[in-house]
Short mmCIF file of C-alpha atoms and ligand atoms in Angstrom, two decimals:
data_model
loop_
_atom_site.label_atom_id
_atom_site.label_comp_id
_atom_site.label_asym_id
_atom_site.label_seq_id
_atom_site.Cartn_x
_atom_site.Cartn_y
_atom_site.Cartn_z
CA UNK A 18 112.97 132.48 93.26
CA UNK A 19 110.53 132.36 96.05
CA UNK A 20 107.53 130.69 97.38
CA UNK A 21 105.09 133.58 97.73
CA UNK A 22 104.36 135.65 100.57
CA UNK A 23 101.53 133.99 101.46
CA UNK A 24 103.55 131.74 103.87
CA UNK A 25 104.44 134.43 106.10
CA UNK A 26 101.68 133.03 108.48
CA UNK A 27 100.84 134.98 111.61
CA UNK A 28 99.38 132.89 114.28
CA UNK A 29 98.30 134.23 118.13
CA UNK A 30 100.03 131.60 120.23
CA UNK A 31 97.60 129.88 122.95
CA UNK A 32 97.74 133.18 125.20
CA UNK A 33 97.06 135.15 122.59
CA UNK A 34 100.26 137.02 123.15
CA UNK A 35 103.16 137.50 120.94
CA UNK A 36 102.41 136.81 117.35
CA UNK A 37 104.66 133.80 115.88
CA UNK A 38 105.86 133.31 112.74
CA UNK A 39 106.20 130.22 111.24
CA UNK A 40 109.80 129.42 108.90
CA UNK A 41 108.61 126.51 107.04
CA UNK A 42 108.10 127.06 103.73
CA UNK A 43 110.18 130.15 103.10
CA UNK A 44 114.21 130.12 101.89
CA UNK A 45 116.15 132.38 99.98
CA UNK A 46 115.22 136.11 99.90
CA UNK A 47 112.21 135.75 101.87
CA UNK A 48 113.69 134.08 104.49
CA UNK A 49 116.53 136.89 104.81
CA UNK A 50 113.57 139.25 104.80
CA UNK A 51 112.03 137.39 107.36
CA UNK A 52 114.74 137.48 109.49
CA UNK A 53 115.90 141.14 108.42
CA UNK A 54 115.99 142.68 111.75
CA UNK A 55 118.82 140.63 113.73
CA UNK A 56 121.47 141.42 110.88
CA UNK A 57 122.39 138.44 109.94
CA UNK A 58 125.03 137.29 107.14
CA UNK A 59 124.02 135.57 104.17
CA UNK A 60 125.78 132.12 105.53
CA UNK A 61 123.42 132.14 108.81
CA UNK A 62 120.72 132.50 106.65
CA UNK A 63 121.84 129.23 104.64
CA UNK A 64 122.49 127.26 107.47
CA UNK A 65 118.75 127.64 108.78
CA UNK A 66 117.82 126.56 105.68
CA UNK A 67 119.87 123.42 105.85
CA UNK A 68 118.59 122.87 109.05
CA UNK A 69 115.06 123.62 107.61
CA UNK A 70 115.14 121.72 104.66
CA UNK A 71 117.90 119.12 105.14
CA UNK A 72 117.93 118.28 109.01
CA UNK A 73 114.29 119.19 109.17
CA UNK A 74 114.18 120.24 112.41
CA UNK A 75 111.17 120.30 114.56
CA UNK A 76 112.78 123.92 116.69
CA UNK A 77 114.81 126.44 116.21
CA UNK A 78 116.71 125.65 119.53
CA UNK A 79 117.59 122.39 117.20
CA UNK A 80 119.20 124.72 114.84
CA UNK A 81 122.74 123.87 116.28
CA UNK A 82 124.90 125.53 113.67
CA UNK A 83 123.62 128.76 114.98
CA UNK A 84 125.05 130.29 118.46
CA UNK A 85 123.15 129.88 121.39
CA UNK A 86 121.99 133.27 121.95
CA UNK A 87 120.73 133.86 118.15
CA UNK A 88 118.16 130.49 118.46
CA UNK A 89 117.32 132.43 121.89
CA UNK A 90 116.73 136.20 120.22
CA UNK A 91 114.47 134.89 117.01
CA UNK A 92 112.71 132.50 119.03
CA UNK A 93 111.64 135.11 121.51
CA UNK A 94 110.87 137.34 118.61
CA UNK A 95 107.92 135.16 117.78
CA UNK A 96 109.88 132.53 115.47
CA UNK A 97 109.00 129.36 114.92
CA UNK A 98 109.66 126.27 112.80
CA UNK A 99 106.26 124.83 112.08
CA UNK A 100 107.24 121.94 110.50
CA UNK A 101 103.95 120.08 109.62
CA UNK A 102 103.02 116.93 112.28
CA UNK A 103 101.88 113.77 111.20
CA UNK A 104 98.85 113.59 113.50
CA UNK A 105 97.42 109.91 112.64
CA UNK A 106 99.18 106.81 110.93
CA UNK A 107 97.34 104.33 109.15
CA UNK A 108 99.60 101.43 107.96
CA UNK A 109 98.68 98.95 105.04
CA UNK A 110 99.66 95.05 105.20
CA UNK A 111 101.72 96.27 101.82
CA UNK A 112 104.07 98.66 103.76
CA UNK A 113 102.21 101.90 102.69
CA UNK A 114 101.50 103.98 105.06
CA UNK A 115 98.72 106.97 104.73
CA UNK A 116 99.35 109.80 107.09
CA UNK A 117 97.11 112.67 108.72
CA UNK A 118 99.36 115.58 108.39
CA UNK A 119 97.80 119.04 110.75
CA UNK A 120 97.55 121.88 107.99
CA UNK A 121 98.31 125.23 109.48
CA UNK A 122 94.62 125.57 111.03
CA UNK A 123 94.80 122.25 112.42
CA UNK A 124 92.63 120.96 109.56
CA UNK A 125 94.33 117.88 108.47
CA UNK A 126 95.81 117.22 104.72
CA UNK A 127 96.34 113.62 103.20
CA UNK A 128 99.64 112.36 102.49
CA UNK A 129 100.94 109.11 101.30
CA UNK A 130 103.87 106.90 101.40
CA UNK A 131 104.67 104.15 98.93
CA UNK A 132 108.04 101.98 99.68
CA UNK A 133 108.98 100.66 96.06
CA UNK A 134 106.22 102.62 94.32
CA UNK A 135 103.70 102.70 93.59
CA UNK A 136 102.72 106.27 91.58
CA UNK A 137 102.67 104.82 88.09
CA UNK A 138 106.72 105.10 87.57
CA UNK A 139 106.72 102.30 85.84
CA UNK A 140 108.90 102.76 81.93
CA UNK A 141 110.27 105.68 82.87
CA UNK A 142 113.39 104.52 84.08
CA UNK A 143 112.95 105.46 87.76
CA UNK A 144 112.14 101.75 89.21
CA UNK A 145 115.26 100.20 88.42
CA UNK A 146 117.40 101.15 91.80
CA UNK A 147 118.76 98.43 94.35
CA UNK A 148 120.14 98.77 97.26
CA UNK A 149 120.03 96.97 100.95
CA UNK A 150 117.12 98.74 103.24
CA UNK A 151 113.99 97.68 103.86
CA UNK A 152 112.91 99.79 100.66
CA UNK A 153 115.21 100.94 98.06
CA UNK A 154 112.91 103.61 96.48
CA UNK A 155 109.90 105.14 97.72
CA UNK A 156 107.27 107.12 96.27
CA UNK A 157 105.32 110.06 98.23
CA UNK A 158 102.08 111.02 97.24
CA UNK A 159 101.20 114.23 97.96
CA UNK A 160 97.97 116.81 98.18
CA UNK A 161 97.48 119.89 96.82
CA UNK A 162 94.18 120.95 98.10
CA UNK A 163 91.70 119.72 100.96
CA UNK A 164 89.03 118.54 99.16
CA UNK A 165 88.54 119.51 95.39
CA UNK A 166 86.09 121.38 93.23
CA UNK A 167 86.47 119.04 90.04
CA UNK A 168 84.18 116.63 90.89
CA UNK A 169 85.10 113.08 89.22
CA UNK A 170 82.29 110.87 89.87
CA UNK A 171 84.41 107.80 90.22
CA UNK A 172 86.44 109.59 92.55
CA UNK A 173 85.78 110.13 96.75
CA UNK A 174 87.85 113.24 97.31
CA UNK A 175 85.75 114.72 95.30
CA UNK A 176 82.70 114.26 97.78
CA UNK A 177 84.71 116.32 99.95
CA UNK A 178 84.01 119.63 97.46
CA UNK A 179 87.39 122.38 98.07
CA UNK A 180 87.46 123.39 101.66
CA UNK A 181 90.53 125.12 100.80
CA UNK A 182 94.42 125.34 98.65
CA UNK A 183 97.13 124.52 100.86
CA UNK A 184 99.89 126.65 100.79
CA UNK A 185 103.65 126.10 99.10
CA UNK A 186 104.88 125.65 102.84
CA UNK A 187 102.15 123.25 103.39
CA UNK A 188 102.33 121.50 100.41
CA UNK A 189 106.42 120.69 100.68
CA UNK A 190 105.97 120.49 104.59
CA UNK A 191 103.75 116.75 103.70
CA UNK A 192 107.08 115.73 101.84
CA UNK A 193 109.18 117.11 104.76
CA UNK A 194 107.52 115.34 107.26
CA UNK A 195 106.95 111.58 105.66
CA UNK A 196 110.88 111.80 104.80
CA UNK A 197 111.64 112.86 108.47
CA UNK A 198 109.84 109.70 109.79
CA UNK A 199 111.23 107.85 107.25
CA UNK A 200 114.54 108.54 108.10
CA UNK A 201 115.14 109.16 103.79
CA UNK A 202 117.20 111.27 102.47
CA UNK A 203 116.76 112.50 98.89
CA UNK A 204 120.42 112.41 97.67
CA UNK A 205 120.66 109.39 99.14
CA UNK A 206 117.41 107.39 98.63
CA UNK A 207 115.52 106.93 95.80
CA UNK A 208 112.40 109.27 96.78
CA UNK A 209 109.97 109.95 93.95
CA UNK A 210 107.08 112.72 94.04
CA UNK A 211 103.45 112.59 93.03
CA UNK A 212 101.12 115.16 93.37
CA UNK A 213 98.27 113.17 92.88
CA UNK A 214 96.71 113.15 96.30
CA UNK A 215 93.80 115.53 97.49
CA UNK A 216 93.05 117.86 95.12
CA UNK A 217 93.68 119.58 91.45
CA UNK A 218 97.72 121.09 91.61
CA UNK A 219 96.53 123.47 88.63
CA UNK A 220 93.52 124.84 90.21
CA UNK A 221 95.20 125.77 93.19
CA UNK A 222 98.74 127.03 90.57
CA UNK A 223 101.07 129.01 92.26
CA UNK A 224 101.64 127.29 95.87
CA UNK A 225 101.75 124.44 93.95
CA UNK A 226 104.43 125.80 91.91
CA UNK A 227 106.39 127.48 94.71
CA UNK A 228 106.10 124.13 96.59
CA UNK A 229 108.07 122.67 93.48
CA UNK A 230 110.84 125.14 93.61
CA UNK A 231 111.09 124.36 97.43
CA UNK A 232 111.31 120.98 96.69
CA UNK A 233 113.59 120.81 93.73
CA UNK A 234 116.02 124.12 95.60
CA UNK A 235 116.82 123.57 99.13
CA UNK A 236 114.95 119.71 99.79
CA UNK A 237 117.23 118.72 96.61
CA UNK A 238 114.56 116.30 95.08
CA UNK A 239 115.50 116.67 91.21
CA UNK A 240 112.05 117.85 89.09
CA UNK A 241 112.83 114.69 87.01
CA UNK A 242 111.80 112.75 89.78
CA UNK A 243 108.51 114.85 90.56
CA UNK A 244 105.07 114.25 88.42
CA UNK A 245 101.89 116.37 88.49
CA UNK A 246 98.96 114.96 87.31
CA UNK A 247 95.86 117.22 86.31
CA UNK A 248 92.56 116.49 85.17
CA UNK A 249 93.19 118.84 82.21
CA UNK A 250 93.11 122.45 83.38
CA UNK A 251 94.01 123.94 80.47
CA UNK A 252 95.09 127.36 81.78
CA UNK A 253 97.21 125.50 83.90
CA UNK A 254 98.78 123.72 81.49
CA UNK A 255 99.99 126.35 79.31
CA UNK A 256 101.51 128.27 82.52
CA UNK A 257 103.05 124.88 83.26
CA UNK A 258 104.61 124.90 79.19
CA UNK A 259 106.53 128.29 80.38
CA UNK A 260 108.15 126.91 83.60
CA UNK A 261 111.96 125.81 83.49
CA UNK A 262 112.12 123.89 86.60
CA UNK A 263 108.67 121.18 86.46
CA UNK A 264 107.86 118.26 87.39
CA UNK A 265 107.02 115.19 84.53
CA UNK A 266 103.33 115.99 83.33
CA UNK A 267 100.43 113.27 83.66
CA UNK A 268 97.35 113.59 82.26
CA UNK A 269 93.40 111.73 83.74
CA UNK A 270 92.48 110.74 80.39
CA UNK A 271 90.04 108.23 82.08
CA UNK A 272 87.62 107.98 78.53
CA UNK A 273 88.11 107.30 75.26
CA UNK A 274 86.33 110.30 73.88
CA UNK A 275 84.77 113.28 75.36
CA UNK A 276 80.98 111.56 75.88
CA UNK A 277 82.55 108.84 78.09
CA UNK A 278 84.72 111.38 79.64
CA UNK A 279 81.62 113.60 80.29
CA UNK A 280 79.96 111.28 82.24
CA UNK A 281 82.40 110.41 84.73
CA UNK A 282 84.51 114.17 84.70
CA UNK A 283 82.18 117.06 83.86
CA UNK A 284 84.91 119.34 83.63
CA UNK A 285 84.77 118.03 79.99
CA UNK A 286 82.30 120.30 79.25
CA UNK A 287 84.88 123.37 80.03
CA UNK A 288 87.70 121.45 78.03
CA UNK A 289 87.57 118.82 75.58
CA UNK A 290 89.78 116.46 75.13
CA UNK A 291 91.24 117.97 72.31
CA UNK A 292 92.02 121.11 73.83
CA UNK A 293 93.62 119.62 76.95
CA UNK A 294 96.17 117.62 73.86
CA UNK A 295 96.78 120.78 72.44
CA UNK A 296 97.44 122.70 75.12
CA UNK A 297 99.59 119.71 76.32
CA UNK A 298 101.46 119.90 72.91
CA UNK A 299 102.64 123.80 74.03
CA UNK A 300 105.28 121.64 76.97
CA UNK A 301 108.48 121.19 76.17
CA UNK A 302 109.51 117.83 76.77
CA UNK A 303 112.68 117.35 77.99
CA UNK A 304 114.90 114.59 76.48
CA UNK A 305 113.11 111.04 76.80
CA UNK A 306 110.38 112.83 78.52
CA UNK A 307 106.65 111.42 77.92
CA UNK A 308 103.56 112.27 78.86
CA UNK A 309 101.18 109.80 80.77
CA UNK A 310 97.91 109.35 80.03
CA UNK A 311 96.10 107.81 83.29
CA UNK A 312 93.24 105.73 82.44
CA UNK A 313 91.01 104.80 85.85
CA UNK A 314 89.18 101.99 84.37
CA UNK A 315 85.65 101.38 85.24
CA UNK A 316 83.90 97.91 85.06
CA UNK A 317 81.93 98.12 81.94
CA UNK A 318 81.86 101.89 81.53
CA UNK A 319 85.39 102.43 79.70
CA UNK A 320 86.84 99.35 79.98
CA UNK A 321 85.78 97.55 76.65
CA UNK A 322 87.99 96.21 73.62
CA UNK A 323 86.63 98.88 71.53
CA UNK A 324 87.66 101.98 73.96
CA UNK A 325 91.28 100.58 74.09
CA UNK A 326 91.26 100.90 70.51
CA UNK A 327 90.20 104.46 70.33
CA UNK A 328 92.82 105.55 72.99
CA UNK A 329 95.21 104.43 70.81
CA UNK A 330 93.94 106.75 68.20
CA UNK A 331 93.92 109.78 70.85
CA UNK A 332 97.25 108.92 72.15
CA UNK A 333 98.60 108.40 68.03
CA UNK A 334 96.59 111.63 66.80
CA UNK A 335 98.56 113.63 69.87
CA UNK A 336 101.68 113.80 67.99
CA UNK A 337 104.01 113.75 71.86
CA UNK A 338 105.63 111.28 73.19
CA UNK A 339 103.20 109.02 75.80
CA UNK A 340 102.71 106.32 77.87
CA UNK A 341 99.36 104.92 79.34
CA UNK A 342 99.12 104.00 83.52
CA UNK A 343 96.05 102.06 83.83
CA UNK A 344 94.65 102.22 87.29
CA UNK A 345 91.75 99.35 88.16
CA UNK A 346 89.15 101.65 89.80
CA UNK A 347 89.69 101.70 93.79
CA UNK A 348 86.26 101.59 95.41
CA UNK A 349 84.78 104.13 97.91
CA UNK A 350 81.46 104.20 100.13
CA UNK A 351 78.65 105.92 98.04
CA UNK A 352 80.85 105.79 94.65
CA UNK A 353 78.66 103.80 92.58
CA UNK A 354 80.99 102.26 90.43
CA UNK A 355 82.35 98.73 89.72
CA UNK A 356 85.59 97.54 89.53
CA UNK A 357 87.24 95.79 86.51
CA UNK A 358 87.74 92.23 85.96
CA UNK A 359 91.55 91.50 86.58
CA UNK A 360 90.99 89.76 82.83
CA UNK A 361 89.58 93.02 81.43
CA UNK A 362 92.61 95.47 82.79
CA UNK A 363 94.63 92.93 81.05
CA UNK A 364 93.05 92.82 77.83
CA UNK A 365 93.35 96.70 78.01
CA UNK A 366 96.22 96.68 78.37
CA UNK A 367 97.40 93.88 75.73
CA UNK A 368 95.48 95.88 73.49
CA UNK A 369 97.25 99.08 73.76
CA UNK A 370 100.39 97.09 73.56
CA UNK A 371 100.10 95.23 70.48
CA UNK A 372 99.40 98.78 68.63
CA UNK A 373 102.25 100.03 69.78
CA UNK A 374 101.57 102.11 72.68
CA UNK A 375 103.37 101.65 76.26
CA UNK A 376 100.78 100.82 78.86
CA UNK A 377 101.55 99.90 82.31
CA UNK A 378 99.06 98.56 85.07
CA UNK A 379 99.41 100.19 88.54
CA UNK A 380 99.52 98.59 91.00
CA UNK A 381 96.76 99.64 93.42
CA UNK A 382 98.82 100.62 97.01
CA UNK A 383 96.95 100.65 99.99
CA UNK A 384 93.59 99.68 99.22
CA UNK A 385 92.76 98.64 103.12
CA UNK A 386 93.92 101.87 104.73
CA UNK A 387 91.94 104.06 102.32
CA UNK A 388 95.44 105.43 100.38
CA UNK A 389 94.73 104.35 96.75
CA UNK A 390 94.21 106.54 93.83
CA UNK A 391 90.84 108.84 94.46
CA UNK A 392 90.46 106.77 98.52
CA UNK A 393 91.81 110.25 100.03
CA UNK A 394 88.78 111.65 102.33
CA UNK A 395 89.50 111.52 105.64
CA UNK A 396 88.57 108.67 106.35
CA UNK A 397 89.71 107.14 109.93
CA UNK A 398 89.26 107.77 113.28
CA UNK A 399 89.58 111.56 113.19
CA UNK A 400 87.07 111.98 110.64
N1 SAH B 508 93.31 115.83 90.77
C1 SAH B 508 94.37 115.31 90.00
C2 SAH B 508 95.36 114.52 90.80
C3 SAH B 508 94.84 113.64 91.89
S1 SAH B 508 93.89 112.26 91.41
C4 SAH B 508 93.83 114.46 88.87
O1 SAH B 508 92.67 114.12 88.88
O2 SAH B 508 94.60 114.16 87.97
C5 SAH B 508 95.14 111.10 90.87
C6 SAH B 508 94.60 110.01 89.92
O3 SAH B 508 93.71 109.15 90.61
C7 SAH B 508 93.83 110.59 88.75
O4 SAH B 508 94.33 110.07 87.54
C8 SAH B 508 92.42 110.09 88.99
O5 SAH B 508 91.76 109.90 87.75
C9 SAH B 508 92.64 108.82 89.75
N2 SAH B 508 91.50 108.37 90.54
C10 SAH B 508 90.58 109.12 91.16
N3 SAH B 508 89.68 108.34 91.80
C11 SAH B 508 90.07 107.06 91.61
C12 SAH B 508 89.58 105.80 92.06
N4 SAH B 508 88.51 105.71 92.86
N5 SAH B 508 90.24 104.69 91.68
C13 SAH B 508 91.35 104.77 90.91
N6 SAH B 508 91.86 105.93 90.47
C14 SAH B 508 91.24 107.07 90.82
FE1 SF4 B 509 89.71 116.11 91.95
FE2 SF4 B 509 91.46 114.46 90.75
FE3 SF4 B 509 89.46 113.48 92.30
FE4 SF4 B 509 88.92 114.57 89.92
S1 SF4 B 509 90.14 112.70 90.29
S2 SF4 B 509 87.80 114.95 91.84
S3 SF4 B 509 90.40 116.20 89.82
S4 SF4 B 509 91.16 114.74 92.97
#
């Protein structure tokens, strides 16, 4: 399978002179087509890969398994890595770091880096590793869009609007550049995926996809450790019910029923609540597989005794397996929202527990650099 043509990017270098093509982001078949013209063997083709996807190398001259004089010929043809560059660090006192990451037109995407979680893993048996680094798993979260067109009102990305998709290359290249500074190695380390930074994965479908089957194929990060979360595109969600390689699905519930929900996501008014469940009910689930429901609460908006109870209802009346993440709403300039009591998320959450359904509280990562849950907007020095 491939990652869609769309990644064969053709970029004038600074003179203007001989166009360059950029690597990152294409493997298998297009890769060999790519590359067509210096006859190479299948093998050479796989060992740029590695060196693509494993070593992650920053130039081809770094592609060492190659002989000299090949790096030489397809870099003077115009080749060139364009592995994405963290451009700006911003480091939290809890060891997340938020990064700047150039896009190909130098606009810059948000990615985010989360040493022992936190992207709402928690009961679904991925937190339970141990070994003796600094961290011994890490979660990345990662963008799909700049900006996005599904305007949340509790959210700050979405005072952004879409400037634009990001492409499969782009997409992969955020987790391809946090794990090279990281020094982690999926295979290795413990490395979980969320796309749940900038933007709406199902409105911008297929990069997003190919991006997966870059990540899962050559980057070797197993789907079971990926999860998409969507704001309930239901189009999206039934192409996502065909795919055999996926990531986990999570769901922004965020209300108890669709006049809550209206008020804080308008794209209620497209889809209901009970269409996103039933088009949620058309994915397979693989063995032991749930479904999360996240639930953003919002100090005295959705956060009463009485909404817990009719979440349980909408999570009982879905007939899948689920789990709830609550997230305590993470402020932002001009959102005008308040945040929870730290009595009232646990109430919530009690609440959905003693009927029976799982509910975890995430942990909000980040706060002070801007990197929580709906923080991403550029905001920093290079705004
Ligand atoms: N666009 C996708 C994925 C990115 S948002 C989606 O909405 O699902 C990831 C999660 O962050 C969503 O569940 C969203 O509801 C939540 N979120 C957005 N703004 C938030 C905020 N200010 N505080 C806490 N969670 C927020
Ligand atoms: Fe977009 Fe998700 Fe923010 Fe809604 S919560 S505006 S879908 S990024």
């Amino acid at each position: 399978m491939t990652t869609g043509g769309e990644l064969r990017t053709t970029i004038l270098d600074a003179r203007g002179a001989a166009p360059e093509q950029v690597l990152f982001g294409l493997w298998n078949e297009e890769l060999g087509e790519a590359l067509e013209g210096f006859g190479l063997l299948r093998y050479r083709v796989r060992q740029l890969e590695t060196a693509l996807y494993r070593q992650k190398v920053a130039d081809i001259a770094e592609v060492t398994t190659w002989p000299k004089e090949l790096r030489e010929r397809v870099a003077a043809a115009g080749f060139r890595v364009g592995l994405p560059e963290i451009v700006e660090t911003f480091r939290s006192v809890d060891g997340t770091e938020r990064y700047l990451i150039a896009g190909r037109d130098g606009q810059t995407v948000e990615t985010v880096w989360m040493p022992e979680g936190d992207g709402g893993e928690s009961g679904d048996g991925a937190d339970d590793a141990s070994d003796a680094k600094a961290w011994s798993r890490a979660t990345i979260c990662v963008s799909s869009q700049i900006g996005c067109a599904v305007n949340c009102q509790f959210c700050l990305t979405a005072k952004l609007g879409i400037i634009r998709n990001l492409s499969a290359g782009e997409i992969a290249g955020q987790v391809a550049a946090v794990l090279k500074r990281q020094g982690a190695e999926p295979g290795r380390d413990r490395i979980n995926l969320v796309f749940m930074g900038m933007g709406e994965p199902f409105l911008n479908y297929d990069a997003f996809m190919g991006a997966v089957r870059l990540l899962a194929g050559p980057m070797e990060i197993p789907e079971s450790r990926m999860t998409v979360s969507t704001s309930g595109i239901v189009p999206g969600i039934l192409r996502f019910a065909q795919e055999k390689v996926r990531p986990k699905l999570a769901i922004s519930l965020n209300a108890p029923n669709d006049v809550v929900r209206e008020g804080i996501m308008p794209i209620t008014r497209k889809w209901s609540i009970a269409e996103v469940m039933e088009a949620v009910r058309q994915v397979p689930l693989r063995q032991k597989e749930r479904v999360t429901f996240e639930y953003v609460l919002l100090g005295g908006v959705n956060d009463k005794l009485e909404h817990a109870d009719e979440v349980v209802k909408l999570v009982r009346r879905a007939q899948f397996p689920a789990k709830v993440n609550l997230i305590a709403w993470n402020p932002g300039p001009g959102v005008p929202f308040t945040m929870p009591s730290a009595e009232d998320v646990a109430r919530f959450q009690e609440r959905l527990r003693e009927q029976g359904v799982p509910a975890f509280v995430r942990r909000p990562r980040g706060r002070d650099i801007y990197a929580a849950c709906g923080q991403l907007k550029k905001t920093g020095s290079s705004q």
